[in-house]
Short mmCIF file of C-alpha atoms in Angstrom, two decimals:
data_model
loop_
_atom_site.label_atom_id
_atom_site.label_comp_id
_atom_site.label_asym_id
_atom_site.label_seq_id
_atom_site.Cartn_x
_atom_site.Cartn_y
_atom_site.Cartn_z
CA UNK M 1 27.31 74.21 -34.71
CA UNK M 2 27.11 70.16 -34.18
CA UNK M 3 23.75 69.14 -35.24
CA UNK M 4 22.12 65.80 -34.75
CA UNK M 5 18.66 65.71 -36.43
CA UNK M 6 15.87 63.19 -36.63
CA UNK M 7 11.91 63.51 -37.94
CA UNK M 8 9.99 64.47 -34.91
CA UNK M 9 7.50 61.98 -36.33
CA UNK M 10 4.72 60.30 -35.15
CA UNK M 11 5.95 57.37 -36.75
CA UNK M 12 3.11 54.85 -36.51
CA UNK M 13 3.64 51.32 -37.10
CA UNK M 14 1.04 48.39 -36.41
CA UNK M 15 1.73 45.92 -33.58
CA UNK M 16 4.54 43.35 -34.93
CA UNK M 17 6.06 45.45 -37.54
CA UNK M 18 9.34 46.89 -37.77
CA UNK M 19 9.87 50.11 -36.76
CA UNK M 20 12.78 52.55 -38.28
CA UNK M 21 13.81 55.40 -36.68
CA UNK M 22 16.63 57.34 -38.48
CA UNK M 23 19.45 60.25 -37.34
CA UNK M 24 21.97 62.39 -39.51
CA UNK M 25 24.62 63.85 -37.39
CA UNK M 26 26.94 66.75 -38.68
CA UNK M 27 30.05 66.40 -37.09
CA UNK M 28 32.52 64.06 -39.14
CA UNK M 29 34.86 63.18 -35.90
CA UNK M 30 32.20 61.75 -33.59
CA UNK M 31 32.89 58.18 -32.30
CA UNK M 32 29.99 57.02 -30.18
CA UNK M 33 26.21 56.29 -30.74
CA UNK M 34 23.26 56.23 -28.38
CA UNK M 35 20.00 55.31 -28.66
CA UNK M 36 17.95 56.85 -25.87
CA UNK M 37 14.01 56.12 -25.25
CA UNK M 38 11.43 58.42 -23.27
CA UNK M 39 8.22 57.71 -22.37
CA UNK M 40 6.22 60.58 -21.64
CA UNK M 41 6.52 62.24 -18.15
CA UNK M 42 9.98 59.71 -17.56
CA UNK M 43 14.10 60.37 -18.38
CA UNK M 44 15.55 59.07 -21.20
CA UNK M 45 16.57 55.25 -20.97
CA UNK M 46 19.68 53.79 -22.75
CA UNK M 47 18.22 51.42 -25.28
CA UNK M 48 21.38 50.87 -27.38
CA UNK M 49 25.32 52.23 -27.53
CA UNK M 50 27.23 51.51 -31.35
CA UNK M 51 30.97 53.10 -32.00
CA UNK M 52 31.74 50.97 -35.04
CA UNK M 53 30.61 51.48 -38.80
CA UNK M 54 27.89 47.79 -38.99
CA UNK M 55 25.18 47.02 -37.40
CA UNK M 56 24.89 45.64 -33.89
CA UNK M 57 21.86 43.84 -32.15
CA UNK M 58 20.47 43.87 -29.14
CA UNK M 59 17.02 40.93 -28.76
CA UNK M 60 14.73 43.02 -31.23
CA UNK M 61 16.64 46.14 -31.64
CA UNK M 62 19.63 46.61 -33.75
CA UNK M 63 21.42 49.60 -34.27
CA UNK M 64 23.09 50.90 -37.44
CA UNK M 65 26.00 52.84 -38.28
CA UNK M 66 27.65 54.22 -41.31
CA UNK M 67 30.09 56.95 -40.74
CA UNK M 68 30.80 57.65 -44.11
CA UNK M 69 27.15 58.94 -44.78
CA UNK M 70 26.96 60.16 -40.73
CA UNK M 71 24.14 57.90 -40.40
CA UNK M 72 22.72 55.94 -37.83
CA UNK M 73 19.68 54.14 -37.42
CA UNK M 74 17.43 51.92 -34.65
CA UNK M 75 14.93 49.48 -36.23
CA UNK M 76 12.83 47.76 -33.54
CA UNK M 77 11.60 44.32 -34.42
CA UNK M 78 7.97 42.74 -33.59
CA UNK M 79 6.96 46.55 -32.84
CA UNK M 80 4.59 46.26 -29.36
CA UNK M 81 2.27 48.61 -27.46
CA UNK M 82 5.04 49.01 -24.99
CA UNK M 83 7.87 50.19 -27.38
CA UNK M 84 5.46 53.45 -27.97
CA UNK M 85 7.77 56.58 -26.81
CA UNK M 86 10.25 59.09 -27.72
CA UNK M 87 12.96 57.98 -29.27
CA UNK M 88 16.21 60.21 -28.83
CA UNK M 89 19.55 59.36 -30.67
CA UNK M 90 22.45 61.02 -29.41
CA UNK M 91 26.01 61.60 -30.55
CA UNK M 92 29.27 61.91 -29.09
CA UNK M 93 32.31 63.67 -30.18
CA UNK M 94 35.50 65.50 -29.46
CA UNK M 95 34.41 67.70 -26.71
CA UNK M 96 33.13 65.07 -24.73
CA UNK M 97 29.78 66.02 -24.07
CA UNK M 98 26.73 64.50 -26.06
CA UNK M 99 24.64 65.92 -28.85
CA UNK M 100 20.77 65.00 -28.77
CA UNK M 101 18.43 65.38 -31.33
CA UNK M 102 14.72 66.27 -30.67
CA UNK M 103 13.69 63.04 -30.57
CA UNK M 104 11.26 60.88 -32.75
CA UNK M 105 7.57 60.00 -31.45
CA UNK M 106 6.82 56.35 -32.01
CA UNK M 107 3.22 54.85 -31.65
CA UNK M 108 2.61 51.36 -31.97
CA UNK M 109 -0.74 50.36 -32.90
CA UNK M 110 -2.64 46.91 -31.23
CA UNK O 1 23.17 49.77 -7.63
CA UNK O 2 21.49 53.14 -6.68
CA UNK O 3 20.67 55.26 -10.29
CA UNK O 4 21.35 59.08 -10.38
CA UNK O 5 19.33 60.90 -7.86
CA UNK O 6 17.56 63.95 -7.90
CA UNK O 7 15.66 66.46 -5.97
CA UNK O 8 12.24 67.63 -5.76
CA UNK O 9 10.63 65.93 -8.03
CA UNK O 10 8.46 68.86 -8.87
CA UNK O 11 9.38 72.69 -7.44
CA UNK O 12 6.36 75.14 -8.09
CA UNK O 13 7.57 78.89 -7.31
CA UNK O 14 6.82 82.20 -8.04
CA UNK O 15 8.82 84.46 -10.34
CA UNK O 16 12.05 85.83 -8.21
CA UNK O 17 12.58 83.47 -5.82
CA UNK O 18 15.39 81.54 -5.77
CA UNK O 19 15.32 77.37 -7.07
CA UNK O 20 17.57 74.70 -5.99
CA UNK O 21 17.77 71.47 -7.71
CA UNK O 22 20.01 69.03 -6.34
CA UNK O 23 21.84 65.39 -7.76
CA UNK O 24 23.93 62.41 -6.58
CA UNK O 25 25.61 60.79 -9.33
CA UNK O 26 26.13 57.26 -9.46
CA UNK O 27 28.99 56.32 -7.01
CA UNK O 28 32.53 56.11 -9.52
CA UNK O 29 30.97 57.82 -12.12
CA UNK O 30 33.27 60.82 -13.26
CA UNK O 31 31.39 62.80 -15.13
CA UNK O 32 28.10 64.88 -13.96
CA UNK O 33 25.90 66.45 -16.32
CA UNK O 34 22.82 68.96 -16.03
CA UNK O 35 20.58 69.38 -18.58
CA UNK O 36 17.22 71.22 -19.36
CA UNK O 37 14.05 69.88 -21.61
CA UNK O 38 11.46 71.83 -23.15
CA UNK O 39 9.42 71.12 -25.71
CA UNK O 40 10.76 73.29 -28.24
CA UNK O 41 13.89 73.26 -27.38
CA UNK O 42 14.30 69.53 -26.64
CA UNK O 43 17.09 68.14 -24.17
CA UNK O 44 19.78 71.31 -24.11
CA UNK O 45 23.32 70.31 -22.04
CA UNK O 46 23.66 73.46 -19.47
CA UNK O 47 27.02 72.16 -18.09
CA UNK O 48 29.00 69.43 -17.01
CA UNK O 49 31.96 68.73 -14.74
CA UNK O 50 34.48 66.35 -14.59
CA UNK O 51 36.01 64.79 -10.55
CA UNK O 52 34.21 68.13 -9.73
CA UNK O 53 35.44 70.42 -11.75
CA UNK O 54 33.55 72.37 -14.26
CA UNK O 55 34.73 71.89 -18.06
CA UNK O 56 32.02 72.97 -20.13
CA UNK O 57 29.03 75.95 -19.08
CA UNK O 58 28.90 77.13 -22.48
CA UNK O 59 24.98 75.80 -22.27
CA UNK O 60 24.22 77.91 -19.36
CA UNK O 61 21.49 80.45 -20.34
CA UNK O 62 22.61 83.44 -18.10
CA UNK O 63 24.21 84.90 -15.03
CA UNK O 64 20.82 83.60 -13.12
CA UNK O 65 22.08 80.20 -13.45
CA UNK O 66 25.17 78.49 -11.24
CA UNK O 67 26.06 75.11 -10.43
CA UNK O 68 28.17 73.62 -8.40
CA UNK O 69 29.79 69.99 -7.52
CA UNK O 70 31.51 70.48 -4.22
CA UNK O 71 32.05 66.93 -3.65
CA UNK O 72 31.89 63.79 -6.12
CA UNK O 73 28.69 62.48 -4.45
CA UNK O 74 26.71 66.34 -5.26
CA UNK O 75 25.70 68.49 -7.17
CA UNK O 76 23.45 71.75 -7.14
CA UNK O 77 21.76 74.17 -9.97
CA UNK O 78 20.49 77.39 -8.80
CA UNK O 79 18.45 79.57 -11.03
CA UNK O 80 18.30 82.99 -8.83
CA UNK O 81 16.20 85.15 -9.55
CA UNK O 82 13.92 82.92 -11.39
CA UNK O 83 11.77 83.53 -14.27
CA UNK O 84 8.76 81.60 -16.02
CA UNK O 85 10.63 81.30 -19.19
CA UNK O 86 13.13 78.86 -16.34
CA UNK O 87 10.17 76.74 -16.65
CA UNK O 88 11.20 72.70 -17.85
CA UNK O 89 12.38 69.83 -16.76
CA UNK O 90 15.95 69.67 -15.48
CA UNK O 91 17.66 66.41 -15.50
CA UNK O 92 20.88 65.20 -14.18
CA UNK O 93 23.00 62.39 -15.68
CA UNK O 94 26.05 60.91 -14.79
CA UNK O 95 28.72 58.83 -16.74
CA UNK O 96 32.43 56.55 -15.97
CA UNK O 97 34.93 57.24 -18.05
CA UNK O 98 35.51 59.29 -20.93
CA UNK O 99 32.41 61.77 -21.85
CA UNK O 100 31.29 61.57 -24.96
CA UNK O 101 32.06 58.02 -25.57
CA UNK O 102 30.62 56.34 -22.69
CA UNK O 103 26.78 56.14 -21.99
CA UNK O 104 25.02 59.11 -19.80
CA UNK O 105 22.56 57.87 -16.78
CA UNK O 106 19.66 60.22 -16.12
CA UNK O 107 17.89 60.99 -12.94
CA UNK O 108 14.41 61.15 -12.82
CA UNK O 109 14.18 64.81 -13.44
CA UNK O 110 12.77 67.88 -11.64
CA UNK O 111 9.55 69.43 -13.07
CA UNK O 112 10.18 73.07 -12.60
CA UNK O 113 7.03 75.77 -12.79
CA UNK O 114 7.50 79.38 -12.42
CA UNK O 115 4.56 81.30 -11.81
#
């Protein structure tokens, strides 16, 4: 069973902070990244997209990869008000679907 | 460019009847997935197709769920006879190219309630 997990959270970070938000995946031949974001009541959004082992950036978020530890990670720069929502980090693989986890809550404090 | 499209919005129905929730993918997009969202459960795939054809309904809870794609602009889910467990919302997404490795497009979703 493929398995992408993250901490349900709420992660709650104050208003210009950075904000980490973490995922372990299980399955070792998986070769693209996605960082999804829901606010509540909406579909997910496509924040972010990595397929190499690094980190890439994107204004204030950068992804984070490291396929030898099936790792990857979103930190969110100068957290705001506005960056409060799910946070869903999805993984793909050989079959050609995607795996999501359950998402992570993030609140940003003013 | 128009997003992924879906319809209702929001379906409220009693248990039995039959529900129909419709998408148009993104025009050129290849690949059409349905998906359902629950709080427990999170976002589940129920099945996607590829130029219309169905690869993958492993996700598909029972024999009281079908989908189709008869052409590459739509796409239906039918949940018949309907239940309250059915209850979530269902969203579509589309992708180009290879799935899996290329980012998914949502609709806005359909807010299903069985009574």
């Amino acid at each position: 069973q493929k398995e992408v997990e993250q901490n349900s959270g709420p992660l709650s970070v104050p208003e210009g902070a950075i904000a980490s938000l973490n995922c372990t995946y299980s399955d070792r031949g998986s070769q693209s990244f996605f960082w999804y974001r829901q606010y509540s009541g909406k579909s997910p959004e496509l924040i972010m997209f990595i397929y190499s082992n690094g980190d890439k950036e994107d204004g204030r978020f950068t992804a984070q990869l490291n396929k030898a530890s099936q790792y990857v990670s979103l930190l969110i720069r100068d957290s705001q008000p506005s960056d409060s929502a799910t946070y869903l980090c999805a993984v793909g693989g050989s079959q050609g679907n995607l795996i999501f986890g359950k998402g992570t809550k993030l609140s940003v404090k003013p | 460019d128009a997003g992924v499209i879906q319809s209702p919005r929001h379906e409220v129905t009693e248990m039995g009847q039959e529900v129909t929730l419709r998408c148009k993918p993104i025009s050129g997009h290849d690949y059409l997935f349905w998906y359902r969202q629950t709080m427990m459960r999170g976002l589940e795939l129920l099945i996607y197709f590829n130029n219309n054809v169905p690869i993958d309904d492993s996700g598909m809870p029972e024999d009281r769920f079908s989908a189709k794609m008869p052409n590459a602009s739509f796409s239906t889910l039918k949940i018949q006879p309907s239940e309250p467990r059915d209850s979530a919302v269902y969203f579509c997404a589309s992708s180009p190219g290879q799935a899996g490795y290329q980012p998914q497009h949502f609709g806005d979703g359909t807010r299903l309630s069985i009574l």
